[in-house]
PDB file of C-alpha atoms in Angstrom:
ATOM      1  CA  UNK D   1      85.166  81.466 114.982  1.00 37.00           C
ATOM      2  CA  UNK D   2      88.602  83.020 115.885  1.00 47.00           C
ATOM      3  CA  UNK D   3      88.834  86.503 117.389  1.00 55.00           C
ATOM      4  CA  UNK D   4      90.700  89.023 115.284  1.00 76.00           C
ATOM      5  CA  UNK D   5      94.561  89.585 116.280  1.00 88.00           C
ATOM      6  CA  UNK D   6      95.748  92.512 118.228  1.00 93.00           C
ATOM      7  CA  UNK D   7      98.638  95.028 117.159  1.00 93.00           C
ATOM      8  CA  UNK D   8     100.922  97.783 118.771  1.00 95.00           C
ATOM      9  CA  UNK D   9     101.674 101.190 118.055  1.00 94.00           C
ATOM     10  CA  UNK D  10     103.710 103.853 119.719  1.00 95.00           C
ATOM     11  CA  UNK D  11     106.476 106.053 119.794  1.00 97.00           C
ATOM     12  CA  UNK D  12     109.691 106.849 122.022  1.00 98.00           C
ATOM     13  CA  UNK D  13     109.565 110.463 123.992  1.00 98.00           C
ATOM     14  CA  UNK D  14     112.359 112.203 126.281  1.00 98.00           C
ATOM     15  CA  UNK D  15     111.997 115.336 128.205  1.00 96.00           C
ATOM     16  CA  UNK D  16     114.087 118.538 127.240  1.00 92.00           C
ATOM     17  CA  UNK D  17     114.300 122.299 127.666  1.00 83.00           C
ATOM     18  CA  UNK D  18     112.765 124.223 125.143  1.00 77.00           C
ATOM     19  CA  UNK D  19     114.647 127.149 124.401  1.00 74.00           C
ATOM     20  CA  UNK D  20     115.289 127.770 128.080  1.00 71.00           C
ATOM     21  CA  UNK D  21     111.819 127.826 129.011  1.00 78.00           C
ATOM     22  CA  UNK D  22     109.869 124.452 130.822  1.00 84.00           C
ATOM     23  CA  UNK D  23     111.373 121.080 129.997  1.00 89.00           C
ATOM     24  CA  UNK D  24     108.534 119.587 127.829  1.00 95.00           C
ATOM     25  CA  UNK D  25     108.470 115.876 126.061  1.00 97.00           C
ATOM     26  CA  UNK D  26     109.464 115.720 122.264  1.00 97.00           C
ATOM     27  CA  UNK D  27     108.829 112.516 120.345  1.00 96.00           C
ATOM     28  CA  UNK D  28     111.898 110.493 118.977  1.00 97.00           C
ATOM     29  CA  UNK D  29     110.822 107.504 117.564  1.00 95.00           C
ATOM     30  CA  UNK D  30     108.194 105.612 115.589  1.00 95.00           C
ATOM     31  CA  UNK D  31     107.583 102.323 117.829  1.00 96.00           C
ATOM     32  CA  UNK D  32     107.212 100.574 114.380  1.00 93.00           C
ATOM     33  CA  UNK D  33     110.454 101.889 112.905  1.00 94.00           C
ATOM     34  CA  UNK D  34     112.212  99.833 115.489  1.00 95.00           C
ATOM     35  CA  UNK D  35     110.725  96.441 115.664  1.00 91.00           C
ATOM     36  CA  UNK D  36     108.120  95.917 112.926  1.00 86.00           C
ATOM     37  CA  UNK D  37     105.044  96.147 115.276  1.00 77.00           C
ATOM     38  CA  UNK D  38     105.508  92.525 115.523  1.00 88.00           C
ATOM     39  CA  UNK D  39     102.960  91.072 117.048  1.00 91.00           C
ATOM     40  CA  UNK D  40     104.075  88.843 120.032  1.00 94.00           C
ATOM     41  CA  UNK D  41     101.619  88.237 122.648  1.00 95.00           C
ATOM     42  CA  UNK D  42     103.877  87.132 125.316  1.00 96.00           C
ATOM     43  CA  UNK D  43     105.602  90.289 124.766  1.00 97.00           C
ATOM     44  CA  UNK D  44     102.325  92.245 124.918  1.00 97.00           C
ATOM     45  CA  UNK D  45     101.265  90.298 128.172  1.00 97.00           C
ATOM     46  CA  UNK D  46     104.549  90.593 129.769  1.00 98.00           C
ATOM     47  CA  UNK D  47     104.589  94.620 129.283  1.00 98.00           C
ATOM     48  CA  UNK D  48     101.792  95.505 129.249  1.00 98.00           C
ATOM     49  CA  UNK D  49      99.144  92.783 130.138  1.00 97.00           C
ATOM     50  CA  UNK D  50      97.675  92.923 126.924  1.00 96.00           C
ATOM     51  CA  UNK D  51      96.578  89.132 125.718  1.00 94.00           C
ATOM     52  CA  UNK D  52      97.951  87.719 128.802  1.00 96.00           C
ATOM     53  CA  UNK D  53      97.935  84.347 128.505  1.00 94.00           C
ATOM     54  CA  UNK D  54     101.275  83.552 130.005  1.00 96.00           C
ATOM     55  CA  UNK D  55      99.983  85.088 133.203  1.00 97.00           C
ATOM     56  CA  UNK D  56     102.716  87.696 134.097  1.00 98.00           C
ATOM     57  CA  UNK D  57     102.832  90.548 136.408  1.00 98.00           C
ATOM     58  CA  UNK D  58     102.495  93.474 133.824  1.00 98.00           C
ATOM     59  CA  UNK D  59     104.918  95.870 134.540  1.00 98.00           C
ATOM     60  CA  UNK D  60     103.496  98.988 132.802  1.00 98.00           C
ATOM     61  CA  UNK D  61      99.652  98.230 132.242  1.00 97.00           C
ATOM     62  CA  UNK D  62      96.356 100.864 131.845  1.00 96.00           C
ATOM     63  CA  UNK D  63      98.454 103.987 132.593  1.00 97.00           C
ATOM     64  CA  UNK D  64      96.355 105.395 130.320  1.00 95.00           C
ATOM     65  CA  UNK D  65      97.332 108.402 127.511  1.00 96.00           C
ATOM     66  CA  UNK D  66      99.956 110.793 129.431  1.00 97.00           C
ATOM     67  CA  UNK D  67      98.735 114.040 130.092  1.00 96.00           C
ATOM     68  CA  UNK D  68     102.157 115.490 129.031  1.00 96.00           C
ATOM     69  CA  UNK D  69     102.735 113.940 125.635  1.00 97.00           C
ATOM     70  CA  UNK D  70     104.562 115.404 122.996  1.00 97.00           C
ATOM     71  CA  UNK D  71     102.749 117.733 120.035  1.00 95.00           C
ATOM     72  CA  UNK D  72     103.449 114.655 117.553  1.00 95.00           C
ATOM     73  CA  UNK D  73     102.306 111.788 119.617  1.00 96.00           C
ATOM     74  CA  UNK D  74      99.229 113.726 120.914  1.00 96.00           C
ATOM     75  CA  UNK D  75      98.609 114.948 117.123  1.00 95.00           C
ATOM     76  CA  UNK D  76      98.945 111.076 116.112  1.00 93.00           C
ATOM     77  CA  UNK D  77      96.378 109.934 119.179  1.00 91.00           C
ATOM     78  CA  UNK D  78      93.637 112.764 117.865  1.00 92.00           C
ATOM     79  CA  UNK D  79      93.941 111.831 114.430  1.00 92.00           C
ATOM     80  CA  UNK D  80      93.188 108.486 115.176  1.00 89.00           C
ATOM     81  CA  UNK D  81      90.255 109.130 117.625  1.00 88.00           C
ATOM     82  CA  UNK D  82      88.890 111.106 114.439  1.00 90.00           C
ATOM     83  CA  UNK D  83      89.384 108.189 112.198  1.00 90.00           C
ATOM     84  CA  UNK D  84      88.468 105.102 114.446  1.00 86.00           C
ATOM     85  CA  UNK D  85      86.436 106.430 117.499  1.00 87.00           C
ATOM     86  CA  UNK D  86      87.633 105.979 121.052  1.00 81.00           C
ATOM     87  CA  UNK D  87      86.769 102.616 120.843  1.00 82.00           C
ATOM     88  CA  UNK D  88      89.125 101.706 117.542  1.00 85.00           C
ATOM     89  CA  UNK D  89      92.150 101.249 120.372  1.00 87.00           C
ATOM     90  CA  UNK D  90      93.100 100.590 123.797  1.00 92.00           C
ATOM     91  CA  UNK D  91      95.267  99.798 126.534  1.00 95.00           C
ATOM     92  CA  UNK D  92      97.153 102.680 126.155  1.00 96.00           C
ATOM     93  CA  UNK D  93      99.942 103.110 128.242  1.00 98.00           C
ATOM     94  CA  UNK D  94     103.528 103.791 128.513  1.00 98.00           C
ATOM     95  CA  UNK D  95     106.652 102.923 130.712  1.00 98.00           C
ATOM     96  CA  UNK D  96     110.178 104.730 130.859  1.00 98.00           C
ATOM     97  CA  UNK D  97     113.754 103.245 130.073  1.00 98.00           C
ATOM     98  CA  UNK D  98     114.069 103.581 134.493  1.00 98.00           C
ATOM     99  CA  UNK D  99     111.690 100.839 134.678  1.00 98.00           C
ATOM    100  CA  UNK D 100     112.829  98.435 131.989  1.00 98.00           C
ATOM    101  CA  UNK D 101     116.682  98.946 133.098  1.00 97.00           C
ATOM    102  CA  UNK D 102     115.348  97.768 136.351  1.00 98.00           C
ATOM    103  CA  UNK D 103     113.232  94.681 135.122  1.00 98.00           C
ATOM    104  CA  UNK D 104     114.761  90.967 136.536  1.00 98.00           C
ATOM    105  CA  UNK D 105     114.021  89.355 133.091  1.00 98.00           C
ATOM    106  CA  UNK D 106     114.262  85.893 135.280  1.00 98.00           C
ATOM    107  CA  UNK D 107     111.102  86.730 136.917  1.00 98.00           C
ATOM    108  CA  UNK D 108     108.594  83.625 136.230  1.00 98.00           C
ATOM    109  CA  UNK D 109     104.776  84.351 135.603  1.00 98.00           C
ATOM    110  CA  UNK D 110     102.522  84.009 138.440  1.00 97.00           C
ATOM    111  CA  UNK D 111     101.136  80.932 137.334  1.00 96.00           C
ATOM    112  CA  UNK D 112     101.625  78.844 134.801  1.00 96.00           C
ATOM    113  CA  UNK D 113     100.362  79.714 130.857  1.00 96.00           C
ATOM    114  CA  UNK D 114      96.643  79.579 130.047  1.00 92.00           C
ATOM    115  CA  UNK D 115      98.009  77.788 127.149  1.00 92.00           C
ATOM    116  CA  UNK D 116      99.560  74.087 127.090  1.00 93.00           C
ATOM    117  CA  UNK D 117     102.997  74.019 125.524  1.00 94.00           C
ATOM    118  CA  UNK D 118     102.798  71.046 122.406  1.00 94.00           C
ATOM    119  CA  UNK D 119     105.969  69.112 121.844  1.00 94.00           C
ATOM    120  CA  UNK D 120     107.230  66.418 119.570  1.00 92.00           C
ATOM    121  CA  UNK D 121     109.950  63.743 119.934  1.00 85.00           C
ATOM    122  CA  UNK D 122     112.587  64.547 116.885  1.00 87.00           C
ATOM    123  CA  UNK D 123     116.158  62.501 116.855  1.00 85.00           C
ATOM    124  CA  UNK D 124     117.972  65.434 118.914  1.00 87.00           C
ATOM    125  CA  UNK D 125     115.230  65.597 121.861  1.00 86.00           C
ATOM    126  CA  UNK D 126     112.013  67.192 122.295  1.00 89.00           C
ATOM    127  CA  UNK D 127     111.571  69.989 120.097  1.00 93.00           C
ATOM    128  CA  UNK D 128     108.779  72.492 121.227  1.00 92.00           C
ATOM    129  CA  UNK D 129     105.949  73.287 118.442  1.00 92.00           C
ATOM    130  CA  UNK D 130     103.765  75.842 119.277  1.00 90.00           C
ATOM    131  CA  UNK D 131     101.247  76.264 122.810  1.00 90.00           C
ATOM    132  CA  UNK D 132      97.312  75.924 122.121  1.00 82.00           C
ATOM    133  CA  UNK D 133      94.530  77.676 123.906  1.00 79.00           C
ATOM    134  CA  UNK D 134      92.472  74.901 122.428  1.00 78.00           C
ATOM    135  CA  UNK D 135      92.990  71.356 121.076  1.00 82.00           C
ATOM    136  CA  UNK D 136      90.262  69.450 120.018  1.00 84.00           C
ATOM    137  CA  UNK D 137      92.939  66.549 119.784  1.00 86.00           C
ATOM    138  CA  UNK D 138      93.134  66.880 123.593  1.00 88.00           C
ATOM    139  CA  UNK D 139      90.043  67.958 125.259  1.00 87.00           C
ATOM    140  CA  UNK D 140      88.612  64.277 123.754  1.00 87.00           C
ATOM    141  CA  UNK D 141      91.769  62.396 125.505  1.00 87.00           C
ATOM    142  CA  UNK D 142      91.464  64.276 128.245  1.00 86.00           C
ATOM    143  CA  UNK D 143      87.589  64.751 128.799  1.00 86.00           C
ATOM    144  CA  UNK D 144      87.642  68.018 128.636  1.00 84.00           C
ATOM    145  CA  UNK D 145      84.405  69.157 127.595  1.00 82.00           C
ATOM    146  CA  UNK D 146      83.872  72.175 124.635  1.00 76.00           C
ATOM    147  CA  UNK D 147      83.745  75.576 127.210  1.00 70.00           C
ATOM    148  CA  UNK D 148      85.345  74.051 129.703  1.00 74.00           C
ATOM    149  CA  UNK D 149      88.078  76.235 131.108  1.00 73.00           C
ATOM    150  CA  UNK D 150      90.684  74.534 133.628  1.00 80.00           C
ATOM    151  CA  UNK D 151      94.100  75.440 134.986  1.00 86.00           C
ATOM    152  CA  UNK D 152      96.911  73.041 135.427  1.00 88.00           C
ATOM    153  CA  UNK D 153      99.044  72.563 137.556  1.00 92.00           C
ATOM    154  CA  UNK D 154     102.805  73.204 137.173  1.00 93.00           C
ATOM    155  CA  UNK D 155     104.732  70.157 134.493  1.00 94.00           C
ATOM    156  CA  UNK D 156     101.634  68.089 134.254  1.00 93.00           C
ATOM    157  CA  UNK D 157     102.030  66.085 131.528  1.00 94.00           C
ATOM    158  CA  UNK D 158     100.008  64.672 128.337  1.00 92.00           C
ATOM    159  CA  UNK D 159     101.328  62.131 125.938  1.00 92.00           C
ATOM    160  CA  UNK D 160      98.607  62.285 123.254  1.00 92.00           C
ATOM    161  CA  UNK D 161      99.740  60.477 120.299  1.00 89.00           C
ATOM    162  CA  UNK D 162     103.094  61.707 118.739  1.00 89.00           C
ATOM    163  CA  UNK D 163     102.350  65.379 120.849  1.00 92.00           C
ATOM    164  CA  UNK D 164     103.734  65.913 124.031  1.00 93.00           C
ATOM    165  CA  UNK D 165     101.388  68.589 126.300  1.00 93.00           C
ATOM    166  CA  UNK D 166     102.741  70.535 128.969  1.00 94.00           C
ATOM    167  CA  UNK D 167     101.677  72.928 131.424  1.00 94.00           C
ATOM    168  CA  UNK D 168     104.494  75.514 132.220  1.00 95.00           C
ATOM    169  CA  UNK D 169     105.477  78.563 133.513  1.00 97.00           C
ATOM    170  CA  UNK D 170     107.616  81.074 131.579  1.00 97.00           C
ATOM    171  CA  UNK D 171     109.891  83.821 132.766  1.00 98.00           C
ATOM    172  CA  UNK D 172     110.104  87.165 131.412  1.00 98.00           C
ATOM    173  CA  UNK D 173     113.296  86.432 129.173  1.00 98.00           C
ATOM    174  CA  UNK D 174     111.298  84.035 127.414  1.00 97.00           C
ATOM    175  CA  UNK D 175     108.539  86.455 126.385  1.00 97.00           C
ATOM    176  CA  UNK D 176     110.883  89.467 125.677  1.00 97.00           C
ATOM    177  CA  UNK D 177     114.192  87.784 124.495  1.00 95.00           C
ATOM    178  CA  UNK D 178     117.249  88.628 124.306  1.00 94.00           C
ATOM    179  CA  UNK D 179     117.495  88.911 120.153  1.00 93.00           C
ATOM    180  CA  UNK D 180     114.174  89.610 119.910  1.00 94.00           C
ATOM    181  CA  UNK D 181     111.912  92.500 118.206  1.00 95.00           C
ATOM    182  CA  UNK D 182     112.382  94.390 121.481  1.00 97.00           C
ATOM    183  CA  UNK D 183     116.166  94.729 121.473  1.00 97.00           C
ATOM    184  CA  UNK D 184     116.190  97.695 119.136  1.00 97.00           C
ATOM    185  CA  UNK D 185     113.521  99.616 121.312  1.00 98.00           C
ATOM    186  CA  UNK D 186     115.612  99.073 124.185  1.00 98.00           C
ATOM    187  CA  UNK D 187     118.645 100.178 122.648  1.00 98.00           C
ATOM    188  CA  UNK D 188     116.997 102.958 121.247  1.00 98.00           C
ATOM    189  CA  UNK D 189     115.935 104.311 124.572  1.00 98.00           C
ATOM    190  CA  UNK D 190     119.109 103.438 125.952  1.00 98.00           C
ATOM    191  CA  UNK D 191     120.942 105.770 124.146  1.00 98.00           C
ATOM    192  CA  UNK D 192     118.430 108.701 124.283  1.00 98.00           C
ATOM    193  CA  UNK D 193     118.609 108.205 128.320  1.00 98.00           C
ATOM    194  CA  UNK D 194     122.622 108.842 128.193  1.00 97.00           C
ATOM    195  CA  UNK D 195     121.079 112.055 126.635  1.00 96.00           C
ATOM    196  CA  UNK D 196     118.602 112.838 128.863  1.00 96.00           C
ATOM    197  CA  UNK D 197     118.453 110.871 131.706  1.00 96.00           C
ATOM    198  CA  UNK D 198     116.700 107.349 132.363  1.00 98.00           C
ATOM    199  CA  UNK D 199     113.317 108.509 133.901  1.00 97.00           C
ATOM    200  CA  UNK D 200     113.225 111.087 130.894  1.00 97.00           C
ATOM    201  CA  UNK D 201     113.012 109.021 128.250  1.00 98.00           C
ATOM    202  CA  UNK D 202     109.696 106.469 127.874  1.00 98.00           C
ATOM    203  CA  UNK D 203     107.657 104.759 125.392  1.00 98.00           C
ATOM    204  CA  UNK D 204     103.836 105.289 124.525  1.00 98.00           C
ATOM    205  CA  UNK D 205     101.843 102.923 123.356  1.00 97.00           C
ATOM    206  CA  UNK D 206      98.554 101.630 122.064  1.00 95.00           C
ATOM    207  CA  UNK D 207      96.540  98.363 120.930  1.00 94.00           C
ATOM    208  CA  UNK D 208      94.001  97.709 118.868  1.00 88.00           C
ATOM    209  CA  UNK D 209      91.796  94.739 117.613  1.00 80.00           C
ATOM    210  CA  UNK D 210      90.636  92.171 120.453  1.00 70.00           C
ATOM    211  CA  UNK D 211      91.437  93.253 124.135  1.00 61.00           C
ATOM    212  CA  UNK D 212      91.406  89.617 125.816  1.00 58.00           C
ATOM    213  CA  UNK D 213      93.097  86.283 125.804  1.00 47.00           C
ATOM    214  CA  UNK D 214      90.574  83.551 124.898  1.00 39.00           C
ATOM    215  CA  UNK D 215      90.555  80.438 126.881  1.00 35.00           C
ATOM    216  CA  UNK D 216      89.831  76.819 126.601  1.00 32.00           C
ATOM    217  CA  UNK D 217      86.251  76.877 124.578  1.00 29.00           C
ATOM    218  CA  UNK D 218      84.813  76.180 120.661  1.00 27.00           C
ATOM    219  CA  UNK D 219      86.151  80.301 119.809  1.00 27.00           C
ATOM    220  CA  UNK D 220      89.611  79.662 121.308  1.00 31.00           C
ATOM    221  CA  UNK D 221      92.629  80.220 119.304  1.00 31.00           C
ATOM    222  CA  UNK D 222      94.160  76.917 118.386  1.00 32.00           C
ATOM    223  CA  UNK D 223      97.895  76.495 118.036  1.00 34.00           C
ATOM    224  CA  UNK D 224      99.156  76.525 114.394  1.00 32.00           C
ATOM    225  CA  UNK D 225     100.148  72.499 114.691  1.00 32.00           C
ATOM    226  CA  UNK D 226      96.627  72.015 115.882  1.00 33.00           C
ATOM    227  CA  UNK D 227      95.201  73.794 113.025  1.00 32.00           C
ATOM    228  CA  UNK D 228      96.948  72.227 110.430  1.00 30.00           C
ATOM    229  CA  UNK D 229      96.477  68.540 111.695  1.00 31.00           C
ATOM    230  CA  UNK D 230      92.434  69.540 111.728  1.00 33.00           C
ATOM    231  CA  UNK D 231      92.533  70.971 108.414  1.00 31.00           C
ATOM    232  CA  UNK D 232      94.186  67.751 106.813  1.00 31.00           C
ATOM    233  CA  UNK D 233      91.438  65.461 108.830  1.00 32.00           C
TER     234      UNK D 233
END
């Protein structure tokens, strides 16, 4: 049985004055105004190490809720304690524009992706087609026995049929790219930190629905390819 999906909320904050009294945060954005909440894992991982299967460094993960949140975002996190319980979310955390404007987005995972990376031969090259937590199609030409979990090492190789397997390690860029859903966050904080100032502006954020990656095993995700191919068998 496959494990329900995991989303993203949050919102952008900077610190200002209030009426010449303590600076104090104020809340900006909507997280979900500015990239859809899409739901990209390797994103999530890389960020945050939420459904790490790429096996990154997380560069802002379990901070927990900030003490010093705005009114609106800490209105927004009661309301949905009330509604959902403590345990309706997690992994909250948050990370200011300082630290992303710092990140080397060619930084490479610290070992290669829990996932194998599926290819297939086209007439302009190999053309990659999704990565797969589990493949039935596999395990059997491998011998990989259902629960079995195994790491491999760096460009090892599976011709298996018309599907090229690989085991490989990605770097930040390709997780968090450079069109992607997380250009108009970053843009977005950008120009609130010419404002305010890069260490005074950050984003908050918040998961819910399954907390882990799920390795190689009968309840692992399968790629979409993989699914597909089983469901016309």
């Amino acid at each position: 049985m496959l494990g329900i999906g995991t989303d993203i909320s949050g919102f952008l904050e900077h610190w200002a004055p209030q009426n010449d009294q303590e600076s104090i945060w104020y809340s900006a954005h909507g997280l979900s105004s500015l990239n859809d909440s899409v739901r990209n894992y390797d994103a999530f991982g890389c960020l945050f190490g939420v459904r790490n299967y790429a096996n990154f460094r997380p560069l802002a993960a379990g901070r927990g809720f900030p003490a010093d949140a705005s009114a609106t975002v800490s209105a927004r996190f009661a309301q949905l304690t009330e509604w959902y319980g403590e345990d309706g979310f997690h992994s909250t955390t948050w990370i200011t524009w300082a630290e992303v404007k710092a990140v080397d987005w060619n930084e490479p995972a610290e070992k290669p992706d829990s996932r194998l990376h599926e290819y297939r031969q086209t007439s302009s090259g190999l053309r990659m087609t999704g990565t797969s937590s589990w493949s039935r199609v596999f395990a059997e030409a491998v011998g990989l026995e259902a629960g079995a979990i195994r790491e491999w090492a760096e460009g090892s190789e599976w011709l298996v049929g018309d599907t090229l397997y690989r085991s490989a390690t990605i770097r930040r860029r390709d997780a968090v790219t450079e069109t992607g859903e997380w250009q108009p966050v970053w843009e977005a904080m950008k120009e609130l930190a010419e404002l305010h100032g890069d260490d005074n502006v950050r984003l908050v954020v918040w998961f819910d629905g399954d907390t882990e990656a799920r390795s190689y095993g009968p309840g692992a995700m399968h790629s979409a390819v993989e699914a597909a191919r089983e469901a016309d068998a």
